[in-house]
Coordinates of C-alpha atoms in Angstrom, one line a residue:
X1 CA -15.7 -18.1 -1.6
X2 CA -17.0 -21.6 -2.7
X3 CA -16.3 -23.2 0.4
X4 CA -18.2 -20.5 2.3
X5 CA -21.5 -20.5 0.0
X6 CA -21.5 -24.2 0.4
X7 CA -21.4 -23.9 4.2
X8 CA -18.0 -25.3 5.2
X9 CA -17.3 -22.0 7.0
X10 CA -18.7 -20.8 10.3
X11 CA -19.1 -24.4 11.9
X12 CA -20.9 -26.0 8.7
X13 CA -23.8 -23.3 9.0
X14 CA -25.1 -22.4 5.6
X15 CA -24.8 -19.0 4.1
X16 CA -28.0 -17.1 3.4
X17 CA -29.0 -15.7 0.1
X18 CA -28.0 -12.2 1.4
X19 CA -24.8 -13.3 2.9
X20 CA -24.0 -15.1 -0.9
X21 CA -25.1 -11.9 -2.4
X22 CA -22.8 -9.9 0.1
X23 CA -19.3 -12.3 -1.4
X24 CA -20.8 -11.7 -5.2
X25 CA -20.6 -7.8 -4.5
X26 CA -17.3 -7.9 -2.9
X27 CA -15.2 -10.2 -4.9
X28 CA -16.7 -8.5 -8.3
X29 CA -16.3 -4.9 -7.1
X30 CA -12.5 -5.7 -5.8
X31 CA -11.8 -7.0 -9.0
X32 CA -13.8 -3.9 -10.8
X33 CA -11.8 -1.6 -8.6
X34 CA -8.3 -3.6 -9.1
X35 CA -8.7 -3.9 -12.7
X36 CA -9.7 -0.3 -13.7
X37 CA -7.0 0.7 -11.1
X38 CA -4.0 -0.8 -12.8
X39 CA -5.3 -1.0 -16.6
X40 CA -4.2 2.9 -17.6
X41 CA -0.7 2.4 -16.5
X42 CA -0.8 -1.2 -18.2
X43 CA -1.8 0.4 -21.2
X44 CA -0.3 3.6 -21.2
X45 CA 2.9 2.8 -23.7
X46 CA -0.1 1.6 -26.4
X47 CA -2.1 4.9 -25.9
X48 CA 1.0 6.9 -26.2
X49 CA 2.1 5.6 -29.2
X50 CA -1.3 5.4 -30.7
X51 CA -2.2 8.6 -30.0
X52 CA 1.2 10.3 -30.2
X53 CA 1.1 11.3 -26.4
X54 CA 3.8 12.2 -24.0
X55 CA 2.2 10.4 -20.9
X56 CA 3.8 8.4 -18.2
X57 CA 2.3 5.6 -16.6
X58 CA 0.4 7.2 -13.7
X59 CA -1.0 10.0 -15.8
X60 CA -4.4 8.0 -16.9
X61 CA -4.4 6.3 -13.2
X62 CA -4.1 9.8 -11.3
X63 CA -7.3 10.9 -13.4
X64 CA -9.1 7.9 -12.5
X65 CA -8.3 8.3 -8.9
X66 CA -9.3 12.0 -9.0
X67 CA -12.8 10.8 -10.5
X68 CA -12.8 8.6 -7.4
X69 CA -12.0 11.1 -5.1
X70 CA -14.8 13.2 -5.9
X71 CA -17.2 10.5 -6.4
X72 CA -17.2 8.8 -3.1
X73 CA -18.6 11.9 -1.3
X74 CA -21.0 12.0 -3.9
X75 CA -22.0 8.3 -3.9
X76 CA -22.2 8.9 0.1
X77 CA -25.1 11.3 -0.7
X78 CA -27.0 9.3 -3.2
X79 CA -26.5 5.9 -0.9
X80 CA -28.4 8.2 2.3
X81 CA -31.2 9.6 -0.1
X82 CA -31.9 7.4 -2.7
X83 CA -30.7 3.9 -1.1
X84 CA -27.6 1.9 -1.3
X85 CA -29.2 -0.2 -4.6
X86 CA -30.0 3.0 -6.6
X87 CA -26.7 4.3 -5.7
X88 CA -24.8 1.2 -6.8
X89 CA -27.0 1.0 -9.9
X90 CA -25.6 4.7 -10.8
X91 CA -22.0 3.8 -10.4
X92 CA -22.1 0.8 -11.9
X93 CA -23.6 2.5 -15.2
X94 CA -20.8 5.2 -14.9
X95 CA -17.9 2.6 -15.1
X96 CA -19.4 0.6 -18.0
X97 CA -20.1 4.2 -20.1
X98 CA -16.6 5.6 -19.1
X99 CA -14.9 2.5 -19.8
X100 CA -16.8 1.7 -23.4
X101 CA -16.5 5.5 -24.1
X102 CA -12.5 5.4 -23.0
X103 CA -12.0 2.6 -25.9
X104 CA -13.3 5.0 -28.8
X105 CA -11.4 8.3 -27.4
X106 CA -9.3 9.8 -30.2
X107 CA -7.9 12.8 -28.4
X108 CA -6.5 13.4 -25.1
X109 CA -9.4 15.5 -23.5
X110 CA -11.8 12.8 -24.6
X111 CA -9.5 10.4 -22.9
X112 CA -9.1 12.3 -20.0
X113 CA -12.5 13.1 -19.6
X114 CA -14.0 9.4 -19.9
X115 CA -11.0 7.9 -17.3
X116 CA -12.6 10.6 -15.3
X117 CA -16.1 9.2 -15.6
X118 CA -14.5 5.6 -14.9
X119 CA -13.1 6.8 -11.9
X120 CA -16.6 8.5 -10.8
X121 CA -17.8 5.0 -10.9
X122 CA -14.9 3.4 -8.8
X123 CA -16.0 6.0 -6.1
X124 CA -19.5 4.6 -5.9
X125 CA -18.4 0.8 -6.2
X126 CA -16.3 1.1 -3.5
X127 CA -18.5 2.8 -1.3
X128 CA -22.2 1.4 -1.8
X129 CA -20.8 -2.3 -1.7
X130 CA -19.1 -2.3 2.0
X131 CA -22.6 -0.2 3.0
X132 CA -25.1 -2.6 1.7
X133 CA -22.9 -5.5 3.3
X134 CA -22.8 -4.0 6.6
X135 CA -26.5 -3.8 6.6
X136 CA -27.1 -7.4 5.8
X137 CA -24.7 -9.7 6.6
X138 CA -24.5 -11.5 9.9
X139 CA -22.3 -9.8 12.5
X140 CA -20.0 -12.8 12.9
X141 CA -19.4 -13.1 9.1
X142 CA -19.0 -9.3 7.9
X143 CA -15.7 -9.1 8.7
X144 CA -14.8 -12.1 6.4
X145 CA -17.0 -10.9 3.6
X146 CA -15.5 -7.4 3.8
X147 CA -12.1 -8.6 4.0
X148 CA -12.4 -10.4 0.7
X149 CA -12.7 -6.9 -0.8
X150 CA -8.6 -6.6 -0.6
X151 CA -7.7 -10.0 -2.4
X152 CA -10.2 -9.4 -5.0
X153 CA -8.6 -6.1 -5.8
X154 CA -5.2 -8.0 -5.7
X155 CA -6.8 -10.1 -8.6
X156 CA -7.8 -7.4 -10.9
X157 CA -4.5 -6.0 -10.6
X158 CA -2.7 -9.2 -11.7
X159 CA -5.5 -9.4 -14.3
X160 CA -4.6 -6.1 -15.7
X161 CA -1.0 -7.0 -15.4
X162 CA -1.5 -9.7 -17.0
X163 CA -3.1 -8.5 -20.3
X164 CA 0.0 -7.8 -22.1
X165 CA 1.0 -11.6 -22.4
X166 CA -2.4 -11.8 -24.8
X167 CA -1.2 -8.7 -27.0
X168 CA 1.1 -8.1 -29.5
X169 CA 4.7 -7.2 -28.5
X170 CA 5.1 -3.7 -27.7
X171 CA 1.1 -2.8 -27.4
X172 CA 1.7 -3.0 -23.9
X173 CA 3.9 -3.2 -20.6
X174 CA 3.6 -4.3 -16.9
X175 CA 5.8 -5.9 -14.2
X176 CA 4.7 -9.6 -15.4
X177 CA 5.1 -8.8 -19.3
X178 CA 8.6 -7.1 -18.7
X179 CA 9.6 -10.3 -16.3
X180 CA 8.6 -12.5 -18.9
X181 CA 9.9 -10.9 -21.7
X182 CA 6.7 -10.8 -23.8
X183 CA 6.9 -6.7 -24.0
X184 CA 10.3 -7.0 -25.6
X185 CA 10.0 -7.2 -29.3
X186 CA 13.6 -8.0 -29.8
X187 CA 12.9 -11.4 -28.1
X188 CA 9.4 -12.1 -29.4
X189 CA 10.0 -10.5 -32.8
X190 CA 9.1 -7.3 -34.6
X191 CA 6.9 -4.9 -32.9
X192 CA 3.2 -4.7 -34.2
X193 CA 1.8 -2.4 -36.6
X194 CA 0.1 0.7 -35.3
X195 CA -3.1 -0.8 -36.1
X196 CA -2.6 -3.8 -33.9
X197 CA -1.3 -1.3 -31.1
X198 CA -4.2 1.0 -31.2
X199 CA -6.3 -2.1 -31.1
X200 CA -5.1 -3.8 -28.1
X201 CA -5.2 -0.9 -25.9
X202 CA -8.5 0.3 -26.8
X203 CA -9.6 -3.5 -26.1
X204 CA -7.8 -3.6 -22.5
X205 CA -9.6 -0.5 -21.8
X206 CA -13.2 -1.7 -23.1
X207 CA -12.5 -4.7 -20.7
X208 CA -12.9 -2.5 -17.7
X209 CA -16.4 -2.7 -18.5
X210 CA -17.0 -6.3 -18.1
X211 CA -17.2 -6.3 -14.2
X212 CA -19.3 -3.3 -13.8
X213 CA -21.9 -4.4 -16.2
X214 CA -22.2 -8.0 -14.4
X215 CA -22.3 -6.1 -11.2
X216 CA -25.0 -3.7 -12.7
X217 CA -27.0 -6.5 -13.7
X218 CA -27.0 -8.2 -10.2
X219 CA -28.1 -4.9 -8.6
X220 CA -31.0 -4.6 -11.3
X221 CA -32.3 -8.1 -11.0
X222 CA -31.0 -9.7 -7.5
X223 CA -30.1 -6.7 -5.3
X224 CA -33.0 -5.5 -2.9
X225 CA -32.7 -2.3 -1.2
X226 CA -30.9 -2.5 2.5
X227 CA -33.7 -2.9 5.0
X228 CA -31.8 -0.8 7.4
X229 CA -31.9 2.1 5.1
X230 CA -35.7 1.7 4.6
X231 CA -36.0 1.9 8.4
X232 CA -33.8 4.7 8.9
X233 CA -35.6 6.8 5.8
X234 CA -39.1 5.8 7.7
X235 CA -37.9 7.0 10.5
X236 CA -36.6 10.2 9.3
X237 CA -40.1 11.3 8.7
X238 CA -40.4 12.5 12.4
X239 CA -36.4 14.1 12.1
X240 CA -34.9 11.1 13.7
X241 CA -36.2 12.5 17.0
X242 CA -37.8 9.3 17.9
X243 CA -41.6 10.5 18.0
X244 CA -44.1 9.1 16.0
X245 CA -44.7 5.2 14.7
X246 CA -41.9 3.4 13.3
X247 CA -42.1 0.5 11.4
X248 CA -39.4 -2.2 10.1
X249 CA -36.6 -4.5 11.1
X250 CA -34.5 -1.7 12.5
X251 CA -36.5 -0.2 15.3
X252 CA -34.4 -1.2 18.5
X253 CA -31.3 -0.1 16.4
X254 CA -33.1 3.3 15.7
X255 CA -34.4 3.6 19.0
X256 CA -30.8 3.4 20.8
X257 CA -29.4 6.7 18.5
X258 CA -30.3 10.1 17.6
X259 CA -30.8 11.0 14.2
X260 CA -28.6 11.6 11.3
X261 CA -29.0 15.5 11.2
X262 CA -28.0 15.3 15.1
X263 CA -25.1 13.1 14.9
X264 CA -23.3 15.0 12.3
X265 CA -23.0 17.9 14.8
X266 CA -21.7 15.6 17.5
X267 CA -18.7 14.4 18.8
X268 CA -19.6 10.9 17.5
X269 CA -19.2 12.6 14.0
X270 CA -16.0 14.2 14.5
X271 CA -14.8 10.6 16.1
X272 CA -15.8 8.8 13.2
X273 CA -14.4 11.4 10.7
X274 CA -10.7 11.3 12.5
X275 CA -10.9 7.4 12.3
X276 CA -12.0 7.3 9.2
X277 CA -9.2 9.3 8.0
X278 CA -6.7 7.6 10.3
X279 CA -7.1 4.4 8.5
X280 CA -7.0 6.0 5.3
X281 CA -3.5 7.1 6.0
X282 CA -2.5 3.8 7.5
X283 CA -3.4 2.2 4.3
X284 CA -2.3 4.4 1.9
X285 CA 0.3 7.3 3.8
X286 CA 3.4 5.0 3.2
X287 CA 2.7 5.2 -0.2
X288 CA 1.4 1.7 -0.9
X289 CA -0.2 2.1 -4.2
X290 CA 3.0 3.3 -5.7
X291 CA 4.7 0.3 -4.3
X292 CA 2.3 -2.2 -5.4
X293 CA 1.7 -0.7 -9.2
X294 CA 5.3 0.4 -10.0
X295 CA 7.8 -2.0 -8.4
X296 CA 9.9 -1.5 -11.4
X297 CA 12.0 1.3 -9.7
X298 CA 12.2 -0.6 -6.4
X299 CA 13.7 -3.6 -8.0
X300 CA 16.1 -1.4 -10.0
X301 CA 17.1 0.3 -6.7
X302 CA 17.7 -3.0 -4.8
X303 CA 19.6 -4.3 -8.2
X304 CA 22.0 -1.3 -8.3
X305 CA 22.5 -1.6 -4.5
X306 CA 23.7 -5.1 -4.2
X307 CA 25.8 -4.8 -7.8
X308 CA 24.6 -8.0 -8.7
X309 CA 22.3 -9.1 -11.8
X310 CA 18.8 -8.9 -11.7
X311 CA 16.7 -12.3 -11.8
X312 CA 14.0 -12.8 -14.4
X313 CA 11.6 -13.1 -11.5
X314 CA 12.4 -9.8 -9.6
X315 CA 9.5 -8.1 -11.0
X316 CA 7.0 -10.8 -9.7
X317 CA 8.0 -10.4 -6.0
X318 CA 5.5 -7.6 -5.4
X319 CA 2.9 -8.8 -7.5
X320 CA 2.7 -12.6 -6.0
X321 CA 3.3 -11.3 -2.5
X322 CA 0.5 -8.8 -2.6
X323 CA -1.7 -11.6 -3.8
X324 CA -0.5 -13.9 -0.8
X325 CA -0.6 -11.3 1.7
X326 CA -4.3 -10.5 1.0
X327 CA -5.4 -13.9 0.8
X328 CA -3.7 -14.5 4.2
X329 CA -4.8 -11.2 5.6
X330 CA -8.4 -12.4 5.2
X331 CA -7.7 -15.3 7.2
X332 CA -6.1 -13.4 9.6
X333 CA -8.8 -11.4 10.1
X334 CA -11.3 -14.0 11.2
X335 CA -8.6 -15.4 13.2
X336 CA -7.5 -12.5 15.6
X337 CA -9.7 -9.8 14.6
X338 CA -9.6 -6.2 12.6
X339 CA -7.6 -4.4 15.2
X340 CA -4.7 -7.1 16.1
X341 CA -4.6 -7.7 11.9
X342 CA -3.7 -4.3 11.7
X343 CA -1.2 -3.7 14.3
X344 CA 0.5 -6.9 12.9
X345 CA 0.4 -5.7 9.6
X346 CA 2.3 -1.8 10.3
X347 CA 4.8 -3.4 12.8
X348 CA 5.7 -5.7 10.0
X349 CA 6.1 -3.2 7.5
X350 CA 8.0 -0.8 9.9
X351 CA 10.5 -3.9 10.2
X352 CA 10.6 -4.4 6.4
X353 CA 11.2 -0.9 5.6
X354 CA 14.0 -0.8 8.3
X355 CA 15.7 -3.8 6.9
X356 CA 17.3 -2.5 3.5
X357 CA 18.9 0.5 5.7
X358 CA 20.9 -2.7 7.4
X359 CA 21.6 -5.1 4.7
X360 CA 24.9 -3.4 3.5
X361 CA 26.3 -3.8 6.9
X362 CA 25.3 -7.4 7.4
X363 CA 26.1 -8.6 3.6
X364 CA 28.3 -6.0 1.5
X365 CA 28.1 -5.5 -1.8
X366 CA 28.2 -6.8 -4.6
X367 CA 26.6 -9.8 -3.3
X368 CA 23.5 -11.9 -4.7
X369 CA 22.6 -12.9 -1.2
X370 CA 22.1 -9.2 -0.5
X371 CA 19.9 -8.5 -3.6
X372 CA 17.8 -11.7 -2.4
X373 CA 17.4 -10.3 1.1
X374 CA 16.2 -6.8 -0.7
X375 CA 14.0 -8.5 -2.6
X376 CA 12.8 -10.7 0.2
X377 CA 12.1 -7.4 2.4
X378 CA 10.2 -5.8 -0.6
X379 CA 7.9 -8.8 -0.9
X380 CA 7.5 -9.2 2.8
X381 CA 6.7 -5.5 2.9
X382 CA 3.9 -6.1 0.4
X383 CA 2.7 -9.2 2.7
X384 CA 2.4 -7.2 5.9
X385 CA 0.9 -4.1 4.1
X386 CA -2.4 -6.7 3.0
X387 CA -2.3 -8.8 6.2
X388 CA -2.7 -5.1 8.1
X389 CA -4.3 -1.9 6.4
X390 CA -4.3 -3.6 3.0
X391 CA -7.6 -6.0 4.0
X392 CA -8.4 -4.2 7.5
X393 CA -9.3 -1.0 6.6
X394 CA -12.2 -2.2 4.3
X395 CA -13.6 -3.9 7.4
X396 CA -12.5 -1.3 10.0
X397 CA -14.1 2.2 8.2
X398 CA -17.1 0.4 8.0
X399 CA -17.5 -1.1 11.6
X400 CA -15.8 1.4 13.7
X401 CA -18.8 3.6 13.0
X402 CA -22.5 3.6 14.3
X403 CA -24.9 2.5 12.0
X404 CA -26.4 6.0 10.9
X405 CA -22.6 7.8 10.4
X406 CA -21.3 4.5 8.3
X407 CA -21.7 6.4 5.0
X408 CA -20.3 9.3 6.5
X409 CA -17.0 7.0 7.6
X410 CA -16.6 5.2 4.3
X411 CA -16.8 8.2 2.6
X412 CA -14.7 10.0 4.1
X413 CA -12.1 7.2 4.6
X414 CA -12.7 6.6 0.7
X415 CA -12.0 10.2 -0.2
X416 CA -8.9 10.3 2.0
X417 CA -7.7 7.0 0.7
X418 CA -8.1 8.3 -2.7
X419 CA -6.1 11.4 -2.1
X420 CA -3.3 9.4 -1.0
X421 CA -3.5 7.2 -3.9
X422 CA -3.4 9.7 -6.2
X423 CA -0.3 11.8 -4.7
X424 CA 1.2 8.3 -4.5
X425 CA 0.9 7.3 -8.0
X426 CA 1.3 10.6 -9.4
X427 CA 4.8 11.3 -8.0
X428 CA 6.0 7.8 -7.1
X429 CA 8.5 7.4 -9.5
X430 CA 9.9 11.2 -9.4
X431 CA 10.1 11.0 -5.9
X432 CA 11.8 7.8 -5.7
X433 CA 14.5 8.6 -8.2
X434 CA 15.4 12.2 -6.6
X435 CA 14.9 11.5 -3.1
X436 CA 17.6 9.8 -0.7
X437 CA 16.6 6.4 -0.3
X438 CA 17.5 6.0 3.1
X439 CA 15.3 9.1 4.2
X440 CA 12.7 7.7 2.3
X441 CA 12.1 4.6 4.1
X442 CA 12.9 6.2 7.2
X443 CA 10.0 8.4 6.7
X444 CA 7.8 5.3 5.6
X445 CA 9.1 3.2 9.0
X446 CA 8.0 6.3 11.1
X447 CA 4.6 6.7 9.6
X448 CA 4.0 2.8 9.9
X449 CA 5.0 3.1 13.4
X450 CA 2.6 6.3 14.1
X451 CA -0.2 4.8 12.8
X452 CA 0.1 1.6 14.9
X453 CA 0.5 3.7 17.7
X454 CA -2.7 5.9 17.2
X455 CA -4.5 2.7 16.1
X456 CA -3.8 0.9 19.1
X457 CA -4.8 4.1 21.2
X458 CA -8.3 4.9 18.8
X459 CA -9.5 1.5 17.5
X460 CA -11.3 -0.9 20.0
X461 CA -12.2 -4.6 19.4
X462 CA -14.4 -7.0 21.1
X463 CA -15.9 -10.1 20.3
X464 CA -19.4 -10.3 19.4
X465 CA -21.8 -12.8 21.5
X466 CA -22.0 -15.5 18.5
X467 CA -18.4 -15.9 18.4
X468 CA -17.7 -13.1 15.6
X469 CA -15.1 -10.3 16.0
X470 CA -17.0 -6.7 15.7
X471 CA -15.4 -3.1 16.2
X472 CA -18.5 -1.7 18.1
X473 CA -16.3 -1.0 21.1
X474 CA -15.2 1.7 19.3
X475 CA -18.2 3.3 18.9
X476 CA -20.6 2.3 21.8
X477 CA -20.8 3.4 25.3
X478 CA -19.7 1.3 28.0
X479 CA -22.1 -1.5 28.9
X480 CA -24.2 -1.1 25.4
X481 CA -23.6 -3.9 22.7
X482 CA -24.2 -4.2 18.9
X483 CA -27.5 -6.1 18.1
X484 CA -26.8 -9.3 16.2
X485 CA -28.0 -9.3 12.1
X486 CA -30.3 -11.3 10.7
X487 CA -30.5 -12.0 7.1
X488 CA -32.7 -8.9 6.2
X489 CA -31.3 -6.4 8.6
X490 CA -31.2 -6.1 12.0
X491 CA -33.3 -8.5 14.3
X492 CA -35.7 -7.5 16.8
X493 CA -35.1 -7.8 20.5
X494 CA -36.9 -11.4 20.9
X495 CA -35.3 -12.6 17.7
X496 CA -31.5 -11.1 19.2
X497 CA -32.2 -13.2 22.4
X498 CA -32.8 -16.4 20.4
X499 CA -29.8 -15.5 18.2
X500 CA -27.8 -15.7 21.7
X501 CA -29.2 -18.4 22.8
X502 CA -28.8 -20.3 19.8
X503 CA -24.9 -19.4 19.4
X504 CA -24.4 -20.0 23.2
X505 CA -22.1 -22.8 22.6
X506 CA -19.8 -20.8 20.0
X507 CA -19.7 -18.1 22.4
X508 CA -18.5 -20.5 25.2
X509 CA -16.1 -22.1 22.9
X510 CA -14.4 -18.4 22.4
X511 CA -14.0 -17.6 26.1
X512 CA -16.9 -15.6 25.8
X513 CA -20.7 -15.6 27.9
X514 CA -23.7 -14.9 25.9
X515 CA -25.7 -11.7 26.4
X516 CA -28.4 -11.7 28.8
X517 CA -32.0 -12.0 26.9

């Protein structure tokens, strides 16, 4: 991020204020989402002990995702009627209030309601940020900025899972604390008193308000409204029919497309809905949320199958691989494009899922090499997940829809993704413990392969005249191209021609001629 802000990327050209704001919103928003997704499971042990409840690790996370599931379409409606800025302010306010109120909860009902409110804020956060960035950042840089969301989520999850290291023994538990022995009272001393346990989980939950409070301050003080939304609202006064005067930076773009209401009943809207749902299924249809948040069950099964002692670092494989894959995925999207990154990731996930079925024949148990190979396949799966659907989803669900339908695309995609995440987190442990592991692995491999095939057929990609990669070919008709974006929204036709001329050398370097003015 520092390299981007200093202009070391994109041929040394400096990043505009709008692009720097987009990077800030993406990074802080991703960390906010990752932390508040993981912290309920990390704090569940302390919450249960403090309030005398019988809850599993996925219960409160499921409630948070239920709030996000309902918050996503609500955020879409607010973003369309009141603007991206107001929707962001409302969502971050909900997150702050929910996190603070949750830290003061003294009953199961209050706990559930406050986590639901946090989830509503998460739903707003993950819709408004991509939508705003898609309307304010240059086309050849927008994919990189949006892809930063995935590594930021991974960092947020790691921060949440590292909090038990700073708390009394037994107050909280995560894969990191188990791997280091920090959650084992017999190793680090006597368990903490009840008052310390109560204070620990309340501090963990209240810390979830820090990032949304920062985003709220940025939205209030430094986030202008999207020029594209202002232009679309102005065009709405004539019903989107194209009649009557229109002013604003998006005149040419708006003239190319029918009004939003007309599009909702069109084939374009149906295609957007299908593709958004497919992208969500590619990301979460394999149970990725359960794998990332609950790797302990998978590692335990690998140890049992291999018949070898579990190494102390085994539980760190998934968190480390998840972060490494997210960072690599951001670079991969910039190098080969969103579509190719998605196909590479899904193909690698399929291979990594099938590998454990072959290892018993190649390395008969008991065998330490077999355990190492199983853990490597688990880490490889997490890396390929981030290389493909983990990072690419946030770019594709925004970019593969016409500008007037982007709110619909992100809202539908996020709702489907939250629903699948909710199922995975709520039932992952039970299903993995009860079903045949071979059948589950074959099912996951089949889902990955099917999603790769469907995306190969339905997700199209092209290079922007400036050399950047976009997905406008998915929704543009033949011969129509996306106008390049300026620092404050869509540029006018003369400015677009000037931008193409300025970027002509970069276009030739990528093997693409500039678009005729």
